[in-house]
Amino acid sequence: FEKLTLLHHSLIMDSIKDVKVKLSDSHLWEAQKEFYDKNGIECWNDAVPEYMTSNCFIAKSYALLIISYIEDCIKNDMIKNKEEPVYIFEIGSGSGKLAFLILKKLFGEYKHLLPRIDNETVKICYIMSDFTLKIVDFWKKHEGFQVYMKEGILDFALFNAEEEFDEIKLLHSNKVVKKPKNPMIIITNYLIDSLRQDGFVIRNNKLYELLFSCKYDRGGKIGDASYIEENLVPSNYKWSSRIIYNSSNNKNNPKFQYFSDDKDHYWNKLLEYYYKNLNFAASTFLLPTGSLELIDNLFKFTDKNLLLIAGDKADVHLSQSIDDPEFDLHNGCLSFTANFNAIGVYFDLQQGISWHSDYSDFKVSLFLINQNSSNNENNKNNNQKKESKVTSPNSNNSNDDDDDDDDNKEG
């Protein structure tokens, strides 16, 4: 029976093809998930890049951001339950190196800076997460994490970023997190560029959705490092488009209704924003629909009370291309350029606020929404993009500590 099941699975995979599908509906995403699931922690040995997002400079900057944010929460009376920790939820922790370095900064070098309430240090729990059990099991056994696990400041979760959730099950303490009372800090490094995307084109006042076609018949088994590489050669896939909005035909009903009713209506507002602001002769852009799903779920889970810290290969300005979308291949997986500008606009539409760094291809952005904050009205009134003054990880002015190299090796 098992052999027949495997044969049937193999025959299905051999006949898979994408024929003019929305990019987010493509088989690509399942193929990528299978790659991570099959290879586990080995993905970071040769395939997936990580140094840019998992080095001591980034860890130091994130640790100081976390401390500053918690201080602001205390000042604005946003810590509603002192007995409950402030959760730092890293989604897609990968090799675990970034988490290790942040923990070392927070509870080592910067421990004296941790905020206090009533002369007691605010409780913090760092949650590392991934959707693959192989990776989570690796973290749980790693000697570098044992001291933090024993102190109750580190836990783990099996978590799929694109699935709806109403609780987070912690695998070390066996606790279940539901509707946290305190604001949550979310970290996503090299995640958003790998979640589902959808593409659009504007031509002569008409809005088109991009459609993707590919036949997965060029050898390699799904999950193998060669599967995506061999099938995504330029001659084996193509883009096409289908009109979804024509301003001349919608004068009496200018409302955008591209996304279905089960989506937050802000999705259509975001698409309308891009249509109105990129309405040139020819403009192509991507919307991070997989990330919007994640953000919507996080909004529900936290009652819109969170700070999202995201680092990625990303665009932070309103930008477009006249060419079809491009993706990068990484020895078994793929990534697009993340659209941080769209996520910033999405937060803005809901009275949030965003800040973006702007150097080289790697960007760090902060997305903040705090519905219960006493400063929420100020956020609404002063909701303008601010350029971060964070310097480049390659800058000679970074003033990294002498032990940073040792931290990197130990991590």
CSV table of C-alpha atoms in Angstrom, one decimal:
chain,number,residue,atom,x,y,z
A,1,PHE,CA,0.0,0.0,0.0
A,2,GLU,CA,2.8,2.4,0.9
A,3,LYS,CA,4.6,1.7,-2.4
A,4,LEU,CA,1.4,2.3,-4.4
A,5,THR,CA,0.8,5.6,-2.5
A,6,LEU,CA,4.4,6.7,-3.3
A,7,LEU,CA,3.9,5.8,-6.9
A,8,HIS,CA,0.6,7.7,-7.1
A,9,HIS,CA,2.3,10.7,-5.5
A,10,SER,CA,5.2,10.5,-8.0
A,11,LEU,CA,2.8,10.3,-11.0
A,12,ILE,CA,0.9,13.4,-9.7
A,13,MET,CA,4.1,15.4,-9.3
A,14,ASP,CA,5.3,14.4,-12.8
A,15,SER,CA,2.1,15.8,-14.3
A,16,ILE,CA,2.0,19.0,-12.4
A,17,LYS,CA,1.7,22.2,-14.4
A,18,ASP,CA,0.7,25.8,-13.8
A,19,VAL,CA,-1.4,27.1,-16.6
A,20,LYS,CA,-2.1,30.8,-16.3
A,21,VAL,CA,-2.6,30.8,-12.6
A,22,LYS,CA,-2.3,33.7,-10.1
A,23,LEU,CA,1.3,33.7,-8.8
A,24,SER,CA,0.0,33.0,-5.3
A,25,ASP,CA,-1.7,29.9,-6.6
A,26,SER,CA,1.4,28.5,-8.3
A,27,HIS,CA,2.8,25.1,-7.4
A,28,LEU,CA,6.1,27.0,-6.7
A,29,TRP,CA,5.1,27.6,-3.1
A,30,GLU,CA,4.3,24.0,-2.3
A,31,ALA,CA,7.6,22.9,-3.9
A,32,GLN,CA,9.5,25.4,-1.8
A,33,LYS,CA,7.7,24.2,1.4
A,34,GLU,CA,8.7,20.6,0.5
A,35,PHE,CA,12.3,21.6,0.1
A,36,TYR,CA,12.5,23.1,3.6
A,37,ASP,CA,10.5,20.2,5.1
A,38,LYS,CA,12.7,17.6,3.5
A,39,ASN,CA,16.1,19.2,4.1
A,40,GLY,CA,15.5,20.8,7.5
A,41,ILE,CA,18.5,22.6,9.1
A,42,GLU,CA,20.7,21.5,6.2
A,43,CYS,CA,19.1,24.2,4.0
A,44,TRP,CA,21.3,26.7,5.7
A,45,ASN,CA,24.5,24.9,5.0
A,46,ASP,CA,24.6,25.6,1.3
A,47,ALA,CA,21.3,26.9,0.0
A,48,VAL,CA,19.7,29.7,1.9
A,49,PRO,CA,21.6,32.9,2.5
A,50,GLU,CA,21.6,34.1,6.1
A,51,TYR,CA,24.6,36.2,7.1
A,52,MET,CA,23.1,39.6,6.1
A,53,THR,CA,20.2,39.0,8.5
A,54,SER,CA,21.9,37.0,11.2
A,55,ASN,CA,25.0,38.9,12.2
A,56,CYS,CA,26.0,40.7,15.4
A,57,PHE,CA,25.3,44.2,14.1
A,58,ILE,CA,21.7,43.2,13.3
A,59,ALA,CA,21.3,41.4,16.6
A,60,LYS,CA,22.6,44.4,18.5
A,61,SER,CA,20.3,46.8,16.7
A,62,TYR,CA,17.3,44.6,17.2
A,63,ALA,CA,18.0,44.1,20.9
A,64,LEU,CA,18.2,47.8,21.4
A,65,LEU,CA,15.0,48.3,19.4
A,66,ILE,CA,13.2,45.7,21.6
A,67,ILE,CA,14.4,47.4,24.8
A,68,SER,CA,13.3,50.9,23.5
A,69,TYR,CA,9.9,49.6,22.5
A,70,ILE,CA,9.2,48.0,25.8
A,71,GLU,CA,10.2,51.2,27.5
A,72,ASP,CA,7.7,53.1,25.4
A,73,CYS,CA,5.0,50.6,26.2
A,74,ILE,CA,5.6,51.1,29.9
A,75,LYS,CA,5.5,54.9,29.5
A,76,ASN,CA,2.2,54.6,27.7
A,77,ASP,CA,0.7,52.2,30.2
A,78,MET,CA,0.5,49.4,27.6
A,79,ILE,CA,1.8,46.6,29.8
A,80,LYS,CA,-1.5,45.3,31.0
A,81,ASN,CA,-0.4,42.2,32.8
A,82,LYS,CA,3.0,42.3,34.6
A,83,GLU,CA,2.8,38.6,35.3
A,84,GLU,CA,2.6,37.8,31.6
A,85,PRO,CA,5.8,38.1,29.6
A,86,VAL,CA,6.3,40.4,26.6
A,87,TYR,CA,6.5,37.9,23.8
A,88,ILE,CA,9.1,38.3,21.1
A,89,PHE,CA,7.9,36.1,18.3
A,90,GLU,CA,10.4,35.3,15.6
A,91,ILE,CA,8.6,33.8,12.6
A,92,GLY,CA,10.9,31.6,10.4
A,93,SER,CA,13.8,31.4,12.7
A,94,GLY,CA,15.8,29.2,10.3
A,95,SER,CA,19.2,28.3,11.5
A,96,GLY,CA,18.5,29.9,14.9
A,97,LYS,CA,21.6,32.1,14.7
A,98,LEU,CA,19.8,35.5,14.9
A,99,ALA,CA,17.8,34.3,17.9
A,100,PHE,CA,20.9,33.2,19.7
A,101,LEU,CA,22.7,36.5,19.1
A,102,ILE,CA,19.7,38.6,20.2
A,103,LEU,CA,19.3,36.5,23.4
A,104,LYS,CA,23.0,36.9,24.1
A,105,LYS,CA,22.7,40.7,23.8
A,106,LEU,CA,19.4,41.0,25.7
A,107,PHE,CA,20.3,38.8,28.6
A,108,GLY,CA,24.1,39.4,28.6
A,109,GLU,CA,25.6,42.6,27.5
A,110,TYR,CA,22.3,44.6,27.7
A,111,LYS,CA,20.7,42.9,30.7
A,112,HIS,CA,21.2,46.0,32.8
A,113,LEU,CA,19.1,48.0,30.3
A,114,LEU,CA,16.1,45.8,30.4
A,115,PRO,CA,13.1,47.9,31.5
A,116,ARG,CA,11.6,47.6,34.9
A,117,ILE,CA,8.1,48.0,36.5
A,118,ASP,CA,7.8,48.4,40.2
A,119,ASN,CA,11.5,47.6,40.6
A,120,GLU,CA,11.1,44.3,38.8
A,121,THR,CA,12.5,43.6,35.3
A,122,VAL,CA,9.8,43.1,32.7
A,123,LYS,CA,9.3,39.5,31.9
A,124,ILE,CA,10.3,38.5,28.4
A,125,CYS,CA,9.9,35.3,26.5
A,126,TYR,CA,11.5,34.8,23.1
A,127,ILE,CA,9.6,32.3,20.8
A,128,MET,CA,11.5,30.8,17.9
A,129,SER,CA,9.2,29.3,15.3
A,130,ASP,CA,9.2,27.4,11.9
A,131,PHE,CA,6.8,25.2,10.1
A,132,THR,CA,9.2,22.2,9.9
A,133,LEU,CA,9.5,20.0,12.9
A,134,LYS,CA,13.0,18.9,11.9
A,135,ILE,CA,14.3,22.5,12.3
A,136,VAL,CA,12.5,23.0,15.7
A,137,ASP,CA,13.9,19.7,17.0
A,138,PHE,CA,17.4,20.9,16.1
A,139,TRP,CA,17.0,24.1,18.2
A,140,LYS,CA,15.6,22.2,21.1
A,141,LYS,CA,18.7,20.0,21.3
A,142,HIS,CA,21.2,22.7,20.6
A,143,GLU,CA,23.6,23.4,23.5
A,144,GLY,CA,23.6,27.1,22.9
A,145,PHE,CA,20.0,27.4,23.8
A,146,GLN,CA,19.8,25.2,26.9
A,147,VAL,CA,20.6,28.0,29.4
A,148,TYR,CA,17.8,30.2,28.0
A,149,MET,CA,15.4,27.3,28.0
A,150,LYS,CA,16.1,26.6,31.7
A,151,GLU,CA,15.6,30.2,32.6
A,152,GLY,CA,12.2,30.2,30.9
A,153,ILE,CA,13.1,33.0,28.5
A,154,LEU,CA,13.2,30.9,25.4
A,155,ASP,CA,10.6,28.6,23.9
A,156,PHE,CA,9.7,27.1,20.5
A,157,ALA,CA,6.6,26.8,18.3
A,158,LEU,CA,5.6,24.9,15.2
A,159,PHE,CA,4.1,27.7,13.1
A,160,ASN,CA,3.1,28.1,9.4
A,161,ALA,CA,3.2,31.8,8.5
A,162,GLU,CA,0.4,31.5,5.9
A,163,GLU,CA,-2.2,29.6,8.0
A,164,GLU,CA,-4.8,31.2,10.3
A,165,PHE,CA,-4.2,30.7,14.0
A,166,ASP,CA,-5.8,31.7,17.3
A,167,GLU,CA,-3.1,30.2,19.7
A,168,ILE,CA,0.6,29.5,19.8
A,169,LYS,CA,1.5,26.2,21.4
A,170,LEU,CA,4.9,26.4,23.1
A,171,LEU,CA,6.8,23.1,22.8
A,172,HIS,CA,9.3,23.5,25.7
A,173,SER,CA,7.0,24.7,28.5
A,174,ASN,CA,3.9,23.2,27.0
A,175,LYS,CA,2.1,26.5,27.6
A,176,VAL,CA,-0.5,27.8,25.1
A,177,VAL,CA,-0.4,31.5,24.3
A,178,LYS,CA,-3.9,33.0,23.5
A,179,LYS,CA,-4.6,36.7,23.0
A,180,PRO,CA,-1.6,38.1,24.8
A,181,LYS,CA,-2.5,41.0,27.2
A,182,ASN,CA,0.8,42.9,26.5
A,183,PRO,CA,2.0,44.2,23.1
A,184,MET,CA,3.9,41.6,21.0
A,185,ILE,CA,7.2,42.0,19.1
A,186,ILE,CA,7.3,40.2,15.8
A,187,ILE,CA,10.6,39.5,14.0
A,188,THR,CA,10.7,38.4,10.3
A,189,ASN,CA,14.1,38.2,8.7
A,190,TYR,CA,14.4,36.8,5.1
A,191,LEU,CA,10.8,35.7,5.4
A,192,ILE,CA,8.5,38.1,3.5
A,193,ASP,CA,10.5,37.7,0.3
A,194,SER,CA,9.7,34.0,0.4
A,195,LEU,CA,6.0,34.1,1.1
A,196,ARG,CA,3.3,34.1,-1.6
A,197,GLN,CA,3.1,37.1,-3.9
A,198,ASP,CA,0.7,38.3,-6.5
A,199,GLY,CA,1.7,40.4,-9.5
A,200,PHE,CA,-0.1,43.2,-11.3
A,201,VAL,CA,0.4,45.4,-14.4
A,202,ILE,CA,-1.0,48.8,-15.2
A,203,ARG,CA,-1.3,49.7,-18.9
A,204,ASN,CA,-3.1,52.7,-20.2
A,205,ASN,CA,-5.4,53.1,-17.2
A,206,LYS,CA,-6.2,49.4,-17.2
A,207,LEU,CA,-5.2,47.1,-14.4
A,208,TYR,CA,-4.2,43.5,-15.1
A,209,GLU,CA,-3.4,40.6,-12.9
A,210,LEU,CA,-0.2,38.7,-13.8
A,211,LEU,CA,-0.7,35.0,-14.5
A,212,PHE,CA,2.1,32.4,-14.3
A,213,SER,CA,2.6,29.3,-16.4
A,214,CYS,CA,5.1,26.5,-15.9
A,215,LYS,CA,5.3,22.8,-16.5
A,216,TYR,CA,7.3,20.9,-13.9
A,217,ASP,CA,8.7,18.1,-16.0
A,218,ARG,CA,12.5,18.7,-16.1
A,219,GLY,CA,13.6,16.0,-13.7
A,220,GLY,CA,14.4,16.1,-10.0
A,221,LYS,CA,11.9,15.1,-7.3
A,222,ILE,CA,9.9,17.6,-5.3
A,223,GLY,CA,11.9,18.6,-2.3
A,224,ASP,CA,15.2,18.1,-4.0
A,225,ALA,CA,17.6,21.1,-4.3
A,226,SER,CA,17.5,20.6,-8.1
A,227,TYR,CA,13.7,20.6,-8.5
A,228,ILE,CA,13.0,24.4,-8.5
A,229,GLU,CA,16.4,25.2,-10.1
A,230,GLU,CA,15.8,22.8,-13.1
A,231,ASN,CA,12.2,23.7,-13.7
A,232,LEU,CA,12.5,27.5,-13.4
A,233,VAL,CA,14.7,28.0,-16.4
A,234,PRO,CA,13.5,30.9,-18.5
A,235,SER,CA,12.4,28.7,-21.4
A,236,ASN,CA,10.1,26.6,-19.1
A,237,TYR,CA,7.9,29.3,-17.7
A,238,LYS,CA,6.1,32.4,-18.9
A,239,TRP,CA,4.0,35.3,-17.8
A,240,SER,CA,0.7,36.5,-19.2
A,241,SER,CA,-2.0,38.9,-18.0
A,242,ARG,CA,-5.7,39.3,-17.6
A,243,ILE,CA,-7.6,42.6,-17.2
A,244,ILE,CA,-9.4,43.1,-13.9
A,245,TYR,CA,-10.2,46.8,-13.9
A,246,ASN,CA,-10.8,49.5,-16.5
A,247,SER,CA,-11.4,53.0,-15.3
A,248,SER,CA,-13.3,54.0,-18.4
A,249,ASN,CA,-15.8,51.1,-17.8
A,250,ASN,CA,-16.1,51.8,-14.0
A,251,LYS,CA,-17.0,55.5,-13.9
A,252,ASN,CA,-20.2,54.8,-12.0
A,253,ASN,CA,-18.7,52.1,-9.8
A,254,PRO,CA,-15.0,53.0,-9.2
A,255,LYS,CA,-14.7,50.6,-6.2
A,256,PHE,CA,-12.0,48.0,-6.4
A,257,GLN,CA,-13.4,44.5,-5.7
A,258,TYR,CA,-10.5,42.3,-6.9
A,259,PHE,CA,-10.0,40.5,-3.6
A,260,SER,CA,-12.8,38.4,-2.3
A,261,ASP,CA,-15.1,39.3,0.5
A,262,ASP,CA,-13.4,37.0,3.0
A,263,LYS,CA,-10.3,39.2,2.7
A,264,ASP,CA,-10.0,42.4,4.8
A,265,HIS,CA,-11.4,45.3,2.7
A,266,TYR,CA,-8.0,47.0,3.2
A,267,TRP,CA,-6.5,44.6,0.6
A,268,ASN,CA,-8.7,46.3,-2.1
A,269,LYS,CA,-7.8,49.7,-0.7
A,270,LEU,CA,-4.1,48.8,-1.0
A,271,LEU,CA,-4.5,47.7,-4.6
A,272,GLU,CA,-6.4,50.9,-5.3
A,273,TYR,CA,-3.6,52.9,-3.8
A,274,TYR,CA,-1.1,51.4,-6.2
A,275,TYR,CA,-3.4,51.8,-9.2
A,276,LYS,CA,-3.8,55.5,-8.5
A,277,ASN,CA,-0.2,56.2,-7.7
A,278,LEU,CA,1.4,54.1,-10.4
A,279,ASN,CA,-0.9,54.8,-13.2
A,280,PHE,CA,1.7,55.3,-15.9
A,281,ALA,CA,1.9,53.9,-19.4
A,282,ALA,CA,3.3,50.6,-18.1
A,283,SER,CA,3.9,49.6,-14.5
A,284,THR,CA,4.5,46.1,-13.0
A,285,PHE,CA,4.4,45.6,-9.2
A,286,LEU,CA,4.1,42.8,-6.7
A,287,LEU,CA,1.8,42.7,-3.6
A,288,PRO,CA,3.0,40.5,-0.7
A,289,THR,CA,-0.4,38.7,-0.3
A,290,GLY,CA,1.1,35.8,1.8
A,291,SER,CA,2.5,38.4,4.2
A,292,LEU,CA,-0.8,40.3,4.3
A,293,GLU,CA,-2.5,37.0,5.4
A,294,LEU,CA,0.1,36.8,8.2
A,295,ILE,CA,-0.3,40.4,9.2
A,296,ASP,CA,-4.1,40.1,9.3
A,297,ASN,CA,-3.8,37.0,11.5
A,298,LEU,CA,-1.4,38.8,13.8
A,299,PHE,CA,-3.7,41.8,14.0
A,300,LYS,CA,-6.5,39.5,15.2
A,301,PHE,CA,-4.3,37.6,17.6
A,302,THR,CA,-2.9,40.7,19.3
A,303,ASP,CA,-5.9,43.0,18.8
A,304,LYS,CA,-3.7,45.2,16.7
A,305,ASN,CA,-1.1,45.7,19.4
A,306,LEU,CA,2.3,44.9,18.0
A,307,LEU,CA,5.7,46.0,16.6
A,308,LEU,CA,6.9,44.2,13.5
A,309,ILE,CA,10.6,44.2,12.8
A,310,ALA,CA,11.4,43.0,9.3
A,311,GLY,CA,14.7,42.6,7.5
A,312,ASP,CA,14.8,41.6,3.9
A,313,LYS,CA,15.8,42.1,0.3
A,314,ALA,CA,13.1,44.7,-0.2
A,315,ASP,CA,11.7,47.8,-1.9
A,316,VAL,CA,10.8,50.6,0.6
A,317,HIS,CA,9.7,53.2,-1.9
A,318,LEU,CA,6.7,53.3,-4.2
A,319,SER,CA,8.3,51.7,-7.2
A,320,GLN,CA,7.5,49.7,-10.3
A,321,SER,CA,9.1,48.0,-13.3
A,322,ILE,CA,8.3,47.7,-16.9
A,323,ASP,CA,9.5,44.1,-16.9
A,324,ASP,CA,8.0,40.9,-15.7
A,325,PRO,CA,8.7,40.0,-12.0
A,326,GLU,CA,12.1,38.5,-11.3
A,327,PHE,CA,13.0,36.0,-8.7
A,328,ASP,CA,16.3,34.7,-7.2
A,329,LEU,CA,17.1,31.0,-7.0
A,330,HIS,CA,19.0,29.7,-3.9
A,331,ASN,CA,19.9,26.1,-4.6
A,332,GLY,CA,16.5,24.6,-4.0
A,333,CYS,CA,14.3,27.6,-3.0
A,334,LEU,CA,13.4,31.0,-4.4
A,335,SER,CA,12.7,34.5,-3.3
A,336,PHE,CA,11.2,37.7,-4.8
A,337,THR,CA,12.0,41.3,-3.8
A,338,ALA,CA,9.8,42.0,-0.8
A,339,ASN,CA,7.5,45.0,-1.1
A,340,PHE,CA,7.9,46.8,2.3
A,341,ASN,CA,6.3,49.9,0.9
A,342,ALA,CA,3.1,48.0,0.4
A,343,ILE,CA,3.2,46.7,4.0
A,344,GLY,CA,3.9,50.2,5.2
A,345,VAL,CA,0.8,51.5,3.3
A,346,TYR,CA,-1.2,48.6,4.7
A,347,PHE,CA,-0.3,49.7,8.3
A,348,ASP,CA,-1.0,53.3,7.5
A,349,LEU,CA,-4.5,52.5,6.2
A,350,GLN,CA,-5.2,51.0,9.6
A,351,GLN,CA,-3.8,53.9,11.7
A,352,GLY,CA,-0.4,52.2,12.1
A,353,ILE,CA,3.0,53.8,11.2
A,354,SER,CA,6.2,52.6,9.6
A,355,TRP,CA,9.8,53.5,9.3
A,356,HIS,CA,12.2,52.2,6.7
A,357,SER,CA,16.0,52.1,6.4
A,358,ASP,CA,17.3,52.7,2.9
A,359,TYR,CA,20.7,51.3,2.1
A,360,SER,CA,21.9,48.7,-0.4
A,361,ASP,CA,19.5,45.9,-1.2
A,362,PHE,CA,19.0,44.8,2.4
A,363,LYS,CA,16.4,46.8,4.2
A,364,VAL,CA,15.2,46.9,7.8
A,365,SER,CA,11.7,48.3,8.4
A,366,LEU,CA,9.6,48.8,11.5
A,367,PHE,CA,5.8,48.5,11.4
A,368,LEU,CA,3.9,49.7,14.5
A,369,ILE,CA,0.3,49.5,15.4
A,370,ASN,CA,-1.0,50.0,18.9
A,371,GLN,CA,-4.8,50.4,19.1
A,372,ASN,CA,-4.7,50.7,22.9
A,373,SER,CA,-1.9,53.2,23.1
A,374,SER,CA,-2.5,56.7,24.5
A,375,ASN,CA,-0.4,57.9,21.6
A,376,ASN,CA,-2.5,56.2,19.0
A,377,GLU,CA,-4.0,59.5,17.9
A,378,ASN,CA,-0.6,61.1,17.5
A,379,ASN,CA,0.4,58.2,15.3
A,380,LYS,CA,-2.7,58.8,13.2
A,381,ASN,CA,-2.0,62.6,12.9
A,382,ASN,CA,1.7,62.2,12.3
A,383,ASN,CA,1.6,59.1,10.1
A,384,GLN,CA,4.4,59.8,7.7
A,385,LYS,CA,7.2,57.6,6.6
A,386,LYS,CA,10.5,58.2,8.5
A,387,GLU,CA,13.9,57.2,7.3
A,388,SER,CA,15.8,55.1,9.8
A,389,LYS,CA,19.3,56.3,10.8
A,390,VAL,CA,20.5,52.7,11.2
A,391,THR,CA,23.9,52.3,9.4
A,392,SER,CA,24.8,49.6,7.1
A,393,PRO,CA,26.0,46.3,8.5
A,394,ASN,CA,29.1,46.8,6.3
A,395,SER,CA,29.7,50.3,7.6
A,396,ASN,CA,33.0,51.1,9.2
A,397,ASN,CA,31.1,53.2,11.8
A,398,SER,CA,29.1,50.4,13.3
A,399,ASN,CA,31.1,50.3,16.5
A,400,ASP,CA,30.5,46.6,17.0
A,401,ASP,CA,31.8,45.2,20.2
A,402,ASP,CA,35.1,43.4,20.4
A,403,ASP,CA,33.4,40.0,21.1
A,404,ASP,CA,31.1,40.2,18.0
A,405,ASP,CA,33.3,37.9,16.0
A,406,ASP,CA,33.3,35.3,18.8
A,407,ASP,CA,29.5,35.6,19.1
A,408,ASN,CA,29.2,34.9,15.3
A,409,LYS,CA,31.4,31.8,15.6
A,410,GLU,CA,29.6,30.6,18.7
A,411,GLY,CA,26.2,31.2,17.1
